mmCIF file of N, CA and C in Angstrom:
data_model
loop_
_atom_site.group_PDB
_atom_site.id
_atom_site.type_symbol
_atom_site.label_atom_id
_atom_site.label_comp_id
_atom_site.label_asym_id
_atom_site.label_seq_id
_atom_site.Cartn_x
_atom_site.Cartn_y
_atom_site.Cartn_z
ATOM 1 N N MET A 1 103.915 -105.759 109.664
ATOM 2 C CA MET A 1 102.682 -105.698 110.412
ATOM 3 C C MET A 1 101.548 -106.226 109.533
ATOM 4 N N PRO A 2 100.725 -107.154 110.020
ATOM 5 C CA PRO A 2 99.623 -107.695 109.232
ATOM 6 C C PRO A 2 98.584 -106.629 108.915
ATOM 7 N N ASN A 3 97.976 -106.761 107.766
ATOM 8 C CA ASN A 3 96.952 -105.828 107.336
ATOM 9 C C ASN A 3 95.592 -106.371 107.753
ATOM 10 N N ASP A 4 94.816 -105.570 108.483
ATOM 11 C CA ASP A 4 93.504 -105.995 108.955
ATOM 12 C C ASP A 4 92.364 -105.501 108.076
ATOM 13 N N ASP A 5 92.655 -104.832 106.974
ATOM 14 C CA ASP A 5 91.613 -104.355 106.070
ATOM 15 C C ASP A 5 90.986 -105.559 105.378
ATOM 16 N N PRO A 6 89.675 -105.816 105.597
ATOM 17 C CA PRO A 6 89.049 -106.993 104.975
ATOM 18 C C PRO A 6 89.102 -106.961 103.452
ATOM 19 N N GLU A 7 89.223 -105.775 102.869
ATOM 20 C CA GLU A 7 89.300 -105.675 101.408
ATOM 21 C C GLU A 7 90.655 -106.116 100.870
ATOM 22 N N ASP A 8 91.587 -106.414 101.754
ATOM 23 C CA ASP A 8 92.893 -106.918 101.337
ATOM 24 C C ASP A 8 92.992 -108.424 101.501
ATOM 25 N N HIS A 9 91.879 -109.072 101.793
ATOM 26 C CA HIS A 9 91.854 -110.517 101.998
ATOM 27 C C HIS A 9 90.742 -111.143 101.176
ATOM 28 N N TYR A 10 90.930 -112.390 100.782
ATOM 29 C CA TYR A 10 89.921 -113.129 100.051
ATOM 30 C C TYR A 10 88.631 -113.137 100.853
ATOM 31 N N PRO A 11 87.449 -112.963 100.297
ATOM 32 C CA PRO A 11 87.129 -112.904 98.873
ATOM 33 C C PRO A 11 87.056 -111.491 98.309
ATOM 34 N N LEU A 12 87.332 -110.471 99.106
ATOM 35 C CA LEU A 12 87.226 -109.090 98.612
ATOM 36 C C LEU A 12 88.489 -108.596 97.924
ATOM 37 N N TYR A 13 89.597 -109.277 98.126
ATOM 38 C CA TYR A 13 90.859 -108.858 97.530
ATOM 39 C C TYR A 13 90.727 -108.817 96.009
ATOM 40 N N PRO A 14 91.213 -107.870 95.300
ATOM 41 C CA PRO A 14 92.091 -106.744 95.638
ATOM 42 C C PRO A 14 91.364 -105.408 95.798
ATOM 43 N N LEU A 15 90.136 -105.422 96.270
ATOM 44 C CA LEU A 15 89.364 -104.194 96.388
ATOM 45 C C LEU A 15 90.088 -103.119 97.193
ATOM 46 N N GLY A 16 90.775 -103.509 98.264
ATOM 47 C CA GLY A 16 91.512 -102.526 99.061
ATOM 48 C C GLY A 16 92.579 -101.823 98.240
ATOM 49 N N MET A 17 93.317 -102.572 97.450
ATOM 50 C CA MET A 17 94.368 -102.013 96.603
ATOM 51 C C MET A 17 93.758 -101.032 95.587
ATOM 52 N N LEU A 18 92.646 -101.431 94.990
ATOM 53 C CA LEU A 18 91.980 -100.568 94.008
ATOM 54 C C LEU A 18 91.462 -99.289 94.683
ATOM 55 N N ARG A 19 90.841 -99.432 95.841
ATOM 56 C CA ARG A 19 90.292 -98.277 96.556
ATOM 57 C C ARG A 19 91.394 -97.291 96.945
ATOM 58 N N ARG A 20 92.491 -97.804 97.477
ATOM 59 C CA ARG A 20 93.579 -96.926 97.928
ATOM 60 C C ARG A 20 94.154 -96.081 96.798
ATOM 61 N N HIS A 21 94.019 -96.535 95.568
ATOM 62 C CA HIS A 21 94.627 -95.818 94.441
ATOM 63 C C HIS A 21 93.594 -95.242 93.481
ATOM 64 N N GLY A 22 92.337 -95.170 93.930
ATOM 65 C CA GLY A 22 91.300 -94.533 93.122
ATOM 66 C C GLY A 22 90.903 -95.311 91.885
ATOM 67 N N LEU A 23 91.015 -96.635 91.927
ATOM 68 C CA LEU A 23 90.741 -97.439 90.738
ATOM 69 C C LEU A 23 89.469 -98.286 90.830
ATOM 70 N N VAL A 24 88.673 -98.105 91.881
ATOM 71 C CA VAL A 24 87.394 -98.811 91.952
ATOM 72 C C VAL A 24 86.518 -98.263 90.823
ATOM 73 N N GLY A 25 86.016 -99.146 89.989
ATOM 74 C CA GLY A 25 85.198 -98.729 88.848
ATOM 75 C C GLY A 25 86.001 -98.269 87.646
ATOM 76 N N ALA A 26 87.316 -98.457 87.672
ATOM 77 C CA ALA A 26 88.161 -98.047 86.542
ATOM 78 C C ALA A 26 87.862 -98.909 85.319
ATOM 79 N N GLN A 27 88.311 -98.446 84.178
ATOM 80 C CA GLN A 27 88.092 -99.176 82.930
ATOM 81 C C GLN A 27 88.974 -100.418 82.868
ATOM 82 N N ASP A 28 88.407 -101.468 82.291
ATOM 83 C CA ASP A 28 89.092 -102.755 82.142
ATOM 84 C C ASP A 28 89.580 -102.885 80.704
ATOM 85 N N LEU A 29 90.853 -103.182 80.535
ATOM 86 C CA LEU A 29 91.438 -103.285 79.203
ATOM 87 C C LEU A 29 90.718 -104.319 78.335
ATOM 88 N N ALA A 30 90.365 -105.458 78.904
ATOM 89 C CA ALA A 30 89.688 -106.507 78.132
ATOM 90 C C ALA A 30 88.323 -106.032 77.634
ATOM 91 N N GLU A 31 87.657 -105.202 78.410
ATOM 92 C CA GLU A 31 86.366 -104.666 77.977
ATOM 93 C C GLU A 31 86.525 -103.610 76.893
ATOM 94 N N ARG A 32 87.642 -102.897 76.909
ATOM 95 C CA ARG A 32 87.899 -101.894 75.869
ATOM 96 C C ARG A 32 88.316 -102.531 74.552
ATOM 97 N N LEU A 33 88.883 -103.736 74.615
ATOM 98 C CA LEU A 33 89.330 -104.435 73.404
ATOM 99 C C LEU A 33 88.694 -105.834 73.374
ATOM 100 N N PRO A 34 87.378 -105.907 73.217
ATOM 101 C CA PRO A 34 86.692 -107.204 73.329
ATOM 102 C C PRO A 34 87.055 -108.216 72.248
ATOM 103 N N SER A 35 87.593 -107.768 71.137
ATOM 104 C CA SER A 35 87.963 -108.719 70.079
ATOM 105 C C SER A 35 89.330 -109.364 70.327
ATOM 106 N N TRP A 36 90.052 -108.901 71.327
ATOM 107 C CA TRP A 36 91.360 -109.454 71.656
ATOM 108 C C TRP A 36 91.186 -110.586 72.664
ATOM 109 N N SER A 37 91.924 -111.660 72.466
ATOM 110 C CA SER A 37 91.923 -112.740 73.457
ATOM 111 C C SER A 37 92.796 -112.337 74.640
ATOM 112 N N GLU A 38 92.619 -113.049 75.745
ATOM 113 C CA GLU A 38 93.448 -112.770 76.917
ATOM 114 C C GLU A 38 94.927 -112.991 76.608
ATOM 115 N N SER A 39 95.241 -114.015 75.833
ATOM 116 C CA SER A 39 96.652 -114.266 75.506
ATOM 117 C C SER A 39 97.209 -113.160 74.610
ATOM 118 N N GLU A 40 96.402 -112.620 73.713
ATOM 119 C CA GLU A 40 96.864 -111.500 72.882
ATOM 120 C C GLU A 40 97.124 -110.272 73.750
ATOM 121 N N LEU A 41 96.207 -109.987 74.673
ATOM 122 C CA LEU A 41 96.402 -108.843 75.567
ATOM 123 C C LEU A 41 97.648 -109.035 76.427
ATOM 124 N N ARG A 42 97.806 -110.223 76.964
ATOM 125 C CA ARG A 42 98.947 -110.515 77.832
ATOM 126 C C ARG A 42 100.272 -110.302 77.097
ATOM 127 N N SER A 43 100.370 -110.797 75.873
ATOM 128 C CA SER A 43 101.644 -110.694 75.147
ATOM 129 C C SER A 43 101.898 -109.288 74.600
ATOM 130 N N ALA A 44 100.846 -108.538 74.311
ATOM 131 C CA ALA A 44 101.026 -107.212 73.718
ATOM 132 C C ALA A 44 101.087 -106.093 74.750
ATOM 133 N N PHE A 45 100.596 -106.334 75.952
ATOM 134 C CA PHE A 45 100.459 -105.256 76.928
ATOM 135 C C PHE A 45 101.772 -104.576 77.284
ATOM 136 N N TRP A 46 102.762 -105.334 77.735
ATOM 137 C CA TRP A 46 103.989 -104.696 78.236
ATOM 138 C C TRP A 46 104.739 -103.921 77.159
ATOM 139 N N PRO A 47 104.848 -104.411 75.912
ATOM 140 C CA PRO A 47 105.466 -103.559 74.884
ATOM 141 C C PRO A 47 104.687 -102.254 74.652
ATOM 142 N N ALA A 48 103.347 -102.320 74.654
ATOM 143 C CA ALA A 48 102.541 -101.105 74.489
ATOM 144 C C ALA A 48 102.728 -100.173 75.691
ATOM 145 N N TYR A 49 102.749 -100.748 76.871
ATOM 146 C CA TYR A 49 102.975 -99.987 78.104
ATOM 147 C C TYR A 49 104.301 -99.224 78.006
ATOM 148 N N ARG A 50 105.356 -99.952 77.633
ATOM 149 C CA ARG A 50 106.679 -99.306 77.522
ATOM 150 C C ARG A 50 106.692 -98.210 76.454
ATOM 151 N N SER A 51 105.890 -98.386 75.411
ATOM 152 C CA SER A 51 105.891 -97.395 74.323
ATOM 153 C C SER A 51 105.291 -96.053 74.741
ATOM 154 N N ILE A 52 104.448 -96.042 75.779
ATOM 155 C CA ILE A 52 103.867 -94.775 76.233
ATOM 156 C C ILE A 52 104.467 -94.299 77.561
ATOM 157 N N ARG A 53 105.339 -95.087 78.143
ATOM 158 C CA ARG A 53 105.907 -94.758 79.461
ATOM 159 C C ARG A 53 106.860 -93.572 79.382
ATOM 160 N N GLU A 54 106.543 -92.549 80.153
ATOM 161 C CA GLU A 54 107.447 -91.422 80.346
ATOM 162 C C GLU A 54 108.013 -91.480 81.760
ATOM 163 N N THR A 55 107.130 -91.717 82.733
ATOM 164 C CA THR A 55 107.553 -91.901 84.119
ATOM 165 C C THR A 55 106.814 -93.100 84.689
ATOM 166 N N GLU A 56 107.427 -93.734 85.693
ATOM 167 C CA GLU A 56 106.832 -94.921 86.288
ATOM 168 C C GLU A 56 107.299 -95.055 87.730
ATOM 169 N N THR A 57 106.356 -95.380 88.607
ATOM 170 C CA THR A 57 106.649 -95.658 90.001
ATOM 171 C C THR A 57 105.775 -96.814 90.442
ATOM 172 N N GLU A 58 106.338 -97.762 91.153
ATOM 173 C CA GLU A 58 105.518 -98.828 91.725
ATOM 174 C C GLU A 58 104.939 -98.319 93.034
ATOM 175 N N LEU A 59 103.611 -98.367 93.147
ATOM 176 C CA LEU A 59 102.932 -97.866 94.340
ATOM 177 C C LEU A 59 102.615 -98.969 95.340
ATOM 178 N N GLU A 60 102.256 -100.147 94.849
ATOM 179 C CA GLU A 60 101.878 -101.239 95.733
ATOM 180 C C GLU A 60 101.996 -102.549 94.979
ATOM 181 N N ARG A 61 102.356 -103.612 95.699
ATOM 182 C CA ARG A 61 102.534 -104.923 95.075
ATOM 183 C C ARG A 61 102.102 -106.006 96.041
ATOM 184 N N SER A 62 101.483 -107.034 95.483
ATOM 185 C CA SER A 62 101.138 -108.234 96.246
ATOM 186 C C SER A 62 101.475 -109.423 95.352
ATOM 187 N N CYS A 63 102.425 -110.242 95.787
ATOM 188 C CA CYS A 63 102.885 -111.351 94.960
ATOM 189 C C CYS A 63 102.654 -112.679 95.648
ATOM 190 N N GLY A 64 102.408 -113.672 94.840
ATOM 191 C CA GLY A 64 102.296 -115.039 95.306
ATOM 192 C C GLY A 64 103.171 -115.921 94.442
ATOM 193 N N ILE A 65 103.115 -117.200 94.676
ATOM 194 C CA ILE A 65 103.959 -118.130 93.937
ATOM 195 C C ILE A 65 103.596 -118.208 92.455
ATOM 196 N N ASP A 66 102.328 -117.902 92.131
ATOM 197 C CA ASP A 66 101.859 -118.035 90.755
ATOM 198 C C ASP A 66 101.661 -116.707 90.039
ATOM 199 N N GLY A 67 102.035 -115.603 90.643
ATOM 200 C CA GLY A 67 101.875 -114.289 90.024
ATOM 201 C C GLY A 67 101.510 -113.266 91.070
ATOM 202 N N GLY A 68 100.803 -112.228 90.656
ATOM 203 C CA GLY A 68 100.414 -111.227 91.628
ATOM 204 C C GLY A 68 99.782 -110.011 91.013
ATOM 205 N N GLU A 69 99.556 -109.024 91.855
ATOM 206 C CA GLU A 69 98.950 -107.771 91.451
ATOM 207 C C GLU A 69 99.877 -106.641 91.846
ATOM 208 N N ARG A 70 99.790 -105.576 91.062
ATOM 209 C CA ARG A 70 100.527 -104.380 91.440
ATOM 210 C C ARG A 70 99.816 -103.153 90.906
ATOM 211 N N VAL A 71 100.042 -102.066 91.595
ATOM 212 C CA VAL A 71 99.572 -100.769 91.133
ATOM 213 C C VAL A 71 100.816 -99.951 90.839
ATOM 214 N N LEU A 72 100.858 -99.461 89.636
ATOM 215 C CA LEU A 72 101.954 -98.612 89.193
ATOM 216 C C LEU A 72 101.405 -97.218 88.936
ATOM 217 N N GLN A 73 102.272 -96.241 88.986
ATOM 218 C CA GLN A 73 101.899 -94.905 88.564
ATOM 219 C C GLN A 73 102.611 -94.689 87.241
ATOM 220 N N LEU A 74 101.850 -94.678 86.168
ATOM 221 C CA LEU A 74 102.388 -94.516 84.813
ATOM 222 C C LEU A 74 102.049 -93.114 84.335
ATOM 223 N N ASN A 75 103.063 -92.338 84.068
ATOM 224 C CA ASN A 75 102.873 -90.958 83.601
ATOM 225 C C ASN A 75 101.952 -90.181 84.553
ATOM 226 N N GLY A 76 102.106 -90.427 85.849
ATOM 227 C CA GLY A 76 101.354 -89.699 86.858
ATOM 228 C C GLY A 76 99.978 -90.255 87.160
ATOM 229 N N GLN A 77 99.584 -91.365 86.527
ATOM 230 C CA GLN A 77 98.248 -91.930 86.714
ATOM 231 C C GLN A 77 98.352 -93.388 87.162
ATOM 232 N N PRO A 78 97.473 -93.821 88.082
ATOM 233 C CA PRO A 78 97.557 -95.196 88.571
ATOM 234 C C PRO A 78 97.018 -96.209 87.563
ATOM 235 N N ILE A 79 97.637 -97.380 87.578
ATOM 236 C CA ILE A 79 97.214 -98.497 86.739
ATOM 237 C C ILE A 79 97.393 -99.774 87.554
ATOM 238 N N PHE A 80 96.388 -100.621 87.519
ATOM 239 C CA PHE A 80 96.397 -101.893 88.231
ATOM 240 C C PHE A 80 96.661 -103.001 87.216
ATOM 241 N N VAL A 81 97.612 -103.868 87.526
ATOM 242 C CA VAL A 81 97.929 -105.009 86.663
ATOM 243 C C VAL A 81 97.904 -106.272 87.516
ATOM 244 N N SER A 82 97.042 -107.204 87.130
ATOM 245 C CA SER A 82 96.964 -108.505 87.786
ATOM 246 C C SER A 82 97.418 -109.541 86.765
ATOM 247 N N GLU A 83 98.461 -110.255 87.119
ATOM 248 C CA GLU A 83 99.057 -111.191 86.164
ATOM 249 C C GLU A 83 99.462 -112.454 86.903
ATOM 250 N N ASP A 84 98.797 -113.549 86.581
ATOM 251 C CA ASP A 84 99.166 -114.835 87.158
ATOM 252 C C ASP A 84 98.901 -115.930 86.127
ATOM 253 N N ILE A 85 99.018 -117.166 86.544
ATOM 254 C CA ILE A 85 98.885 -118.254 85.573
ATOM 255 C C ILE A 85 97.453 -118.446 85.112
ATOM 256 N N TRP A 86 96.476 -117.884 85.828
ATOM 257 C CA TRP A 86 95.075 -118.062 85.451
ATOM 258 C C TRP A 86 94.474 -116.864 84.751
ATOM 259 N N ASN A 87 94.993 -115.664 84.991
ATOM 260 C CA ASN A 87 94.283 -114.475 84.566
ATOM 261 C C ASN A 87 95.245 -113.334 84.281
ATOM 262 N N PHE A 88 94.773 -112.434 83.424
ATOM 263 C CA PHE A 88 95.500 -111.201 83.142
ATOM 264 C C PHE A 88 94.467 -110.092 83.105
ATOM 265 N N GLN A 89 94.647 -109.072 83.942
ATOM 266 C CA GLN A 89 93.693 -107.972 83.997
ATOM 267 C C GLN A 89 94.428 -106.659 84.192
ATOM 268 N N VAL A 90 93.956 -105.641 83.485
ATOM 269 C CA VAL A 90 94.517 -104.299 83.594
ATOM 270 C C VAL A 90 93.365 -103.331 83.798
ATOM 271 N N LEU A 91 93.467 -102.490 84.828
ATOM 272 C CA LEU A 91 92.457 -101.469 85.110
ATOM 273 C C LEU A 91 93.153 -100.117 85.191
ATOM 274 N N ALA A 92 92.524 -99.099 84.603
ATOM 275 C CA ALA A 92 93.079 -97.746 84.647
ATOM 276 C C ALA A 92 91.961 -96.741 84.407
ATOM 277 N N GLY A 93 92.247 -95.490 84.713
ATOM 278 C CA GLY A 93 91.309 -94.411 84.429
ATOM 279 C C GLY A 93 91.181 -94.187 82.932
ATOM 280 N N ALA A 94 90.184 -93.411 82.551
ATOM 281 C CA ALA A 94 89.840 -93.238 81.139
ATOM 282 C C ALA A 94 90.998 -92.688 80.292
ATOM 283 N N GLU A 95 91.686 -91.684 80.785
ATOM 284 C CA GLU A 95 92.751 -91.056 79.994
ATOM 285 C C GLU A 95 93.907 -92.025 79.742
ATOM 286 N N LEU A 96 94.362 -92.685 80.785
ATOM 287 C CA LEU A 96 95.466 -93.635 80.628
ATOM 288 C C LEU A 96 95.029 -94.841 79.807
ATOM 289 N N MET A 97 93.808 -95.312 80.025
ATOM 290 C CA MET A 97 93.320 -96.451 79.250
ATOM 291 C C MET A 97 93.232 -96.103 77.770
ATOM 292 N N ALA A 98 92.802 -94.898 77.444
ATOM 293 C CA ALA A 98 92.733 -94.489 76.038
ATOM 294 C C ALA A 98 94.125 -94.523 75.402
ATOM 295 N N ALA A 99 95.135 -94.074 76.138
ATOM 296 C CA ALA A 99 96.510 -94.095 75.617
ATOM 297 C C ALA A 99 96.995 -95.524 75.429
ATOM 298 N N LEU A 100 96.675 -96.409 76.367
ATOM 299 C CA LEU A 100 97.075 -97.820 76.244
ATOM 300 C C LEU A 100 96.382 -98.498 75.065
ATOM 301 N N VAL A 101 95.087 -98.268 74.926
ATOM 302 C CA VAL A 101 94.336 -98.862 73.813
ATOM 303 C C VAL A 101 94.901 -98.378 72.487
ATOM 304 N N ALA A 102 95.177 -97.094 72.377
ATOM 305 C CA ALA A 102 95.748 -96.559 71.136
ATOM 306 C C ALA A 102 97.107 -97.196 70.848
ATOM 307 N N ALA A 103 97.935 -97.350 71.881
ATOM 308 C CA ALA A 103 99.252 -97.973 71.686
ATOM 309 C C ALA A 103 99.112 -99.431 71.261
ATOM 310 N N LEU A 104 98.180 -100.150 71.868
ATOM 311 C CA LEU A 104 97.953 -101.552 71.493
ATOM 312 C C LEU A 104 97.441 -101.662 70.055
ATOM 313 N N GLU A 105 96.536 -100.792 69.671
ATOM 314 C CA GLU A 105 96.009 -100.830 68.305
ATOM 315 C C GLU A 105 97.089 -100.476 67.289
ATOM 316 N N ARG A 106 97.935 -99.498 67.602
ATOM 317 C CA ARG A 106 99.064 -99.166 66.704
ATOM 318 C C ARG A 106 99.998 -100.353 66.577
ATOM 319 N N GLN A 107 100.283 -100.987 67.694
ATOM 320 C CA GLN A 107 101.179 -102.139 67.704
ATOM 321 C C GLN A 107 100.605 -103.273 66.856
ATOM 322 N N ARG A 108 99.314 -103.530 66.983
ATOM 323 C CA ARG A 108 98.673 -104.597 66.208
ATOM 324 C C ARG A 108 98.686 -104.262 64.718
ATOM 325 N N ALA A 109 98.403 -103.009 64.379
ATOM 326 C CA ALA A 109 98.386 -102.598 62.978
ATOM 327 C C ALA A 109 99.765 -102.694 62.343
ATOM 328 N N ALA A 110 100.807 -102.483 63.135
ATOM 329 C CA ALA A 110 102.181 -102.520 62.628
ATOM 330 C C ALA A 110 102.731 -103.930 62.485
ATOM 331 N N SER A 111 102.071 -104.908 63.128
ATOM 332 C CA SER A 111 102.573 -106.269 63.124
ATOM 333 C C SER A 111 101.696 -107.160 62.237
ATOM 334 N N PRO A 112 102.240 -107.658 61.131
ATOM 335 C CA PRO A 112 101.427 -108.504 60.252
ATOM 336 C C PRO A 112 100.991 -109.796 60.915
ATOM 337 N N ASP A 113 101.709 -110.264 61.942
ATOM 338 C CA ASP A 113 101.355 -111.507 62.624
ATOM 339 C C ASP A 113 100.108 -111.358 63.482
ATOM 340 N N THR A 114 99.812 -110.130 63.939
ATOM 341 C CA THR A 114 98.680 -109.939 64.846
ATOM 342 C C THR A 114 97.591 -109.063 64.257
ATOM 343 N N ALA A 115 97.720 -108.655 63.016
ATOM 344 C CA ALA A 115 96.715 -107.800 62.414
ATOM 345 C C ALA A 115 95.378 -108.519 62.357
ATOM 346 N N ALA A 116 94.334 -107.788 62.675
ATOM 347 C CA ALA A 116 92.980 -108.362 62.626
ATOM 348 C C ALA A 116 92.574 -108.599 61.185
ATOM 349 N N PRO A 117 91.753 -109.630 60.927
ATOM 350 C CA PRO A 117 91.316 -109.895 59.545
ATOM 351 C C PRO A 117 90.411 -108.815 59.027
#
């Protein structure tokens, strides 16, 4: 059945997805780690995500030929991940974002190839 929610269609998309899962105004990973490039965040995110994952459920997904967006429930909290050939974005509430940032910073500190100068 087609979705008639205008927030699920361009130019408002993915506002509907964010609203349905309580993520409107959530913290943005890139804003929490401004010294990291998008490519650094993209390559480090999933290993850090897996390092803190205790439970996981996919709540919603929208895919296209070049990537897509999804909302997952990680350790009981929603997280939005947008990943395509042009952009990488992660949004989550403060508690989950703090855990992700800490995991990413630990990962960077442990890896001599990505350690900050």
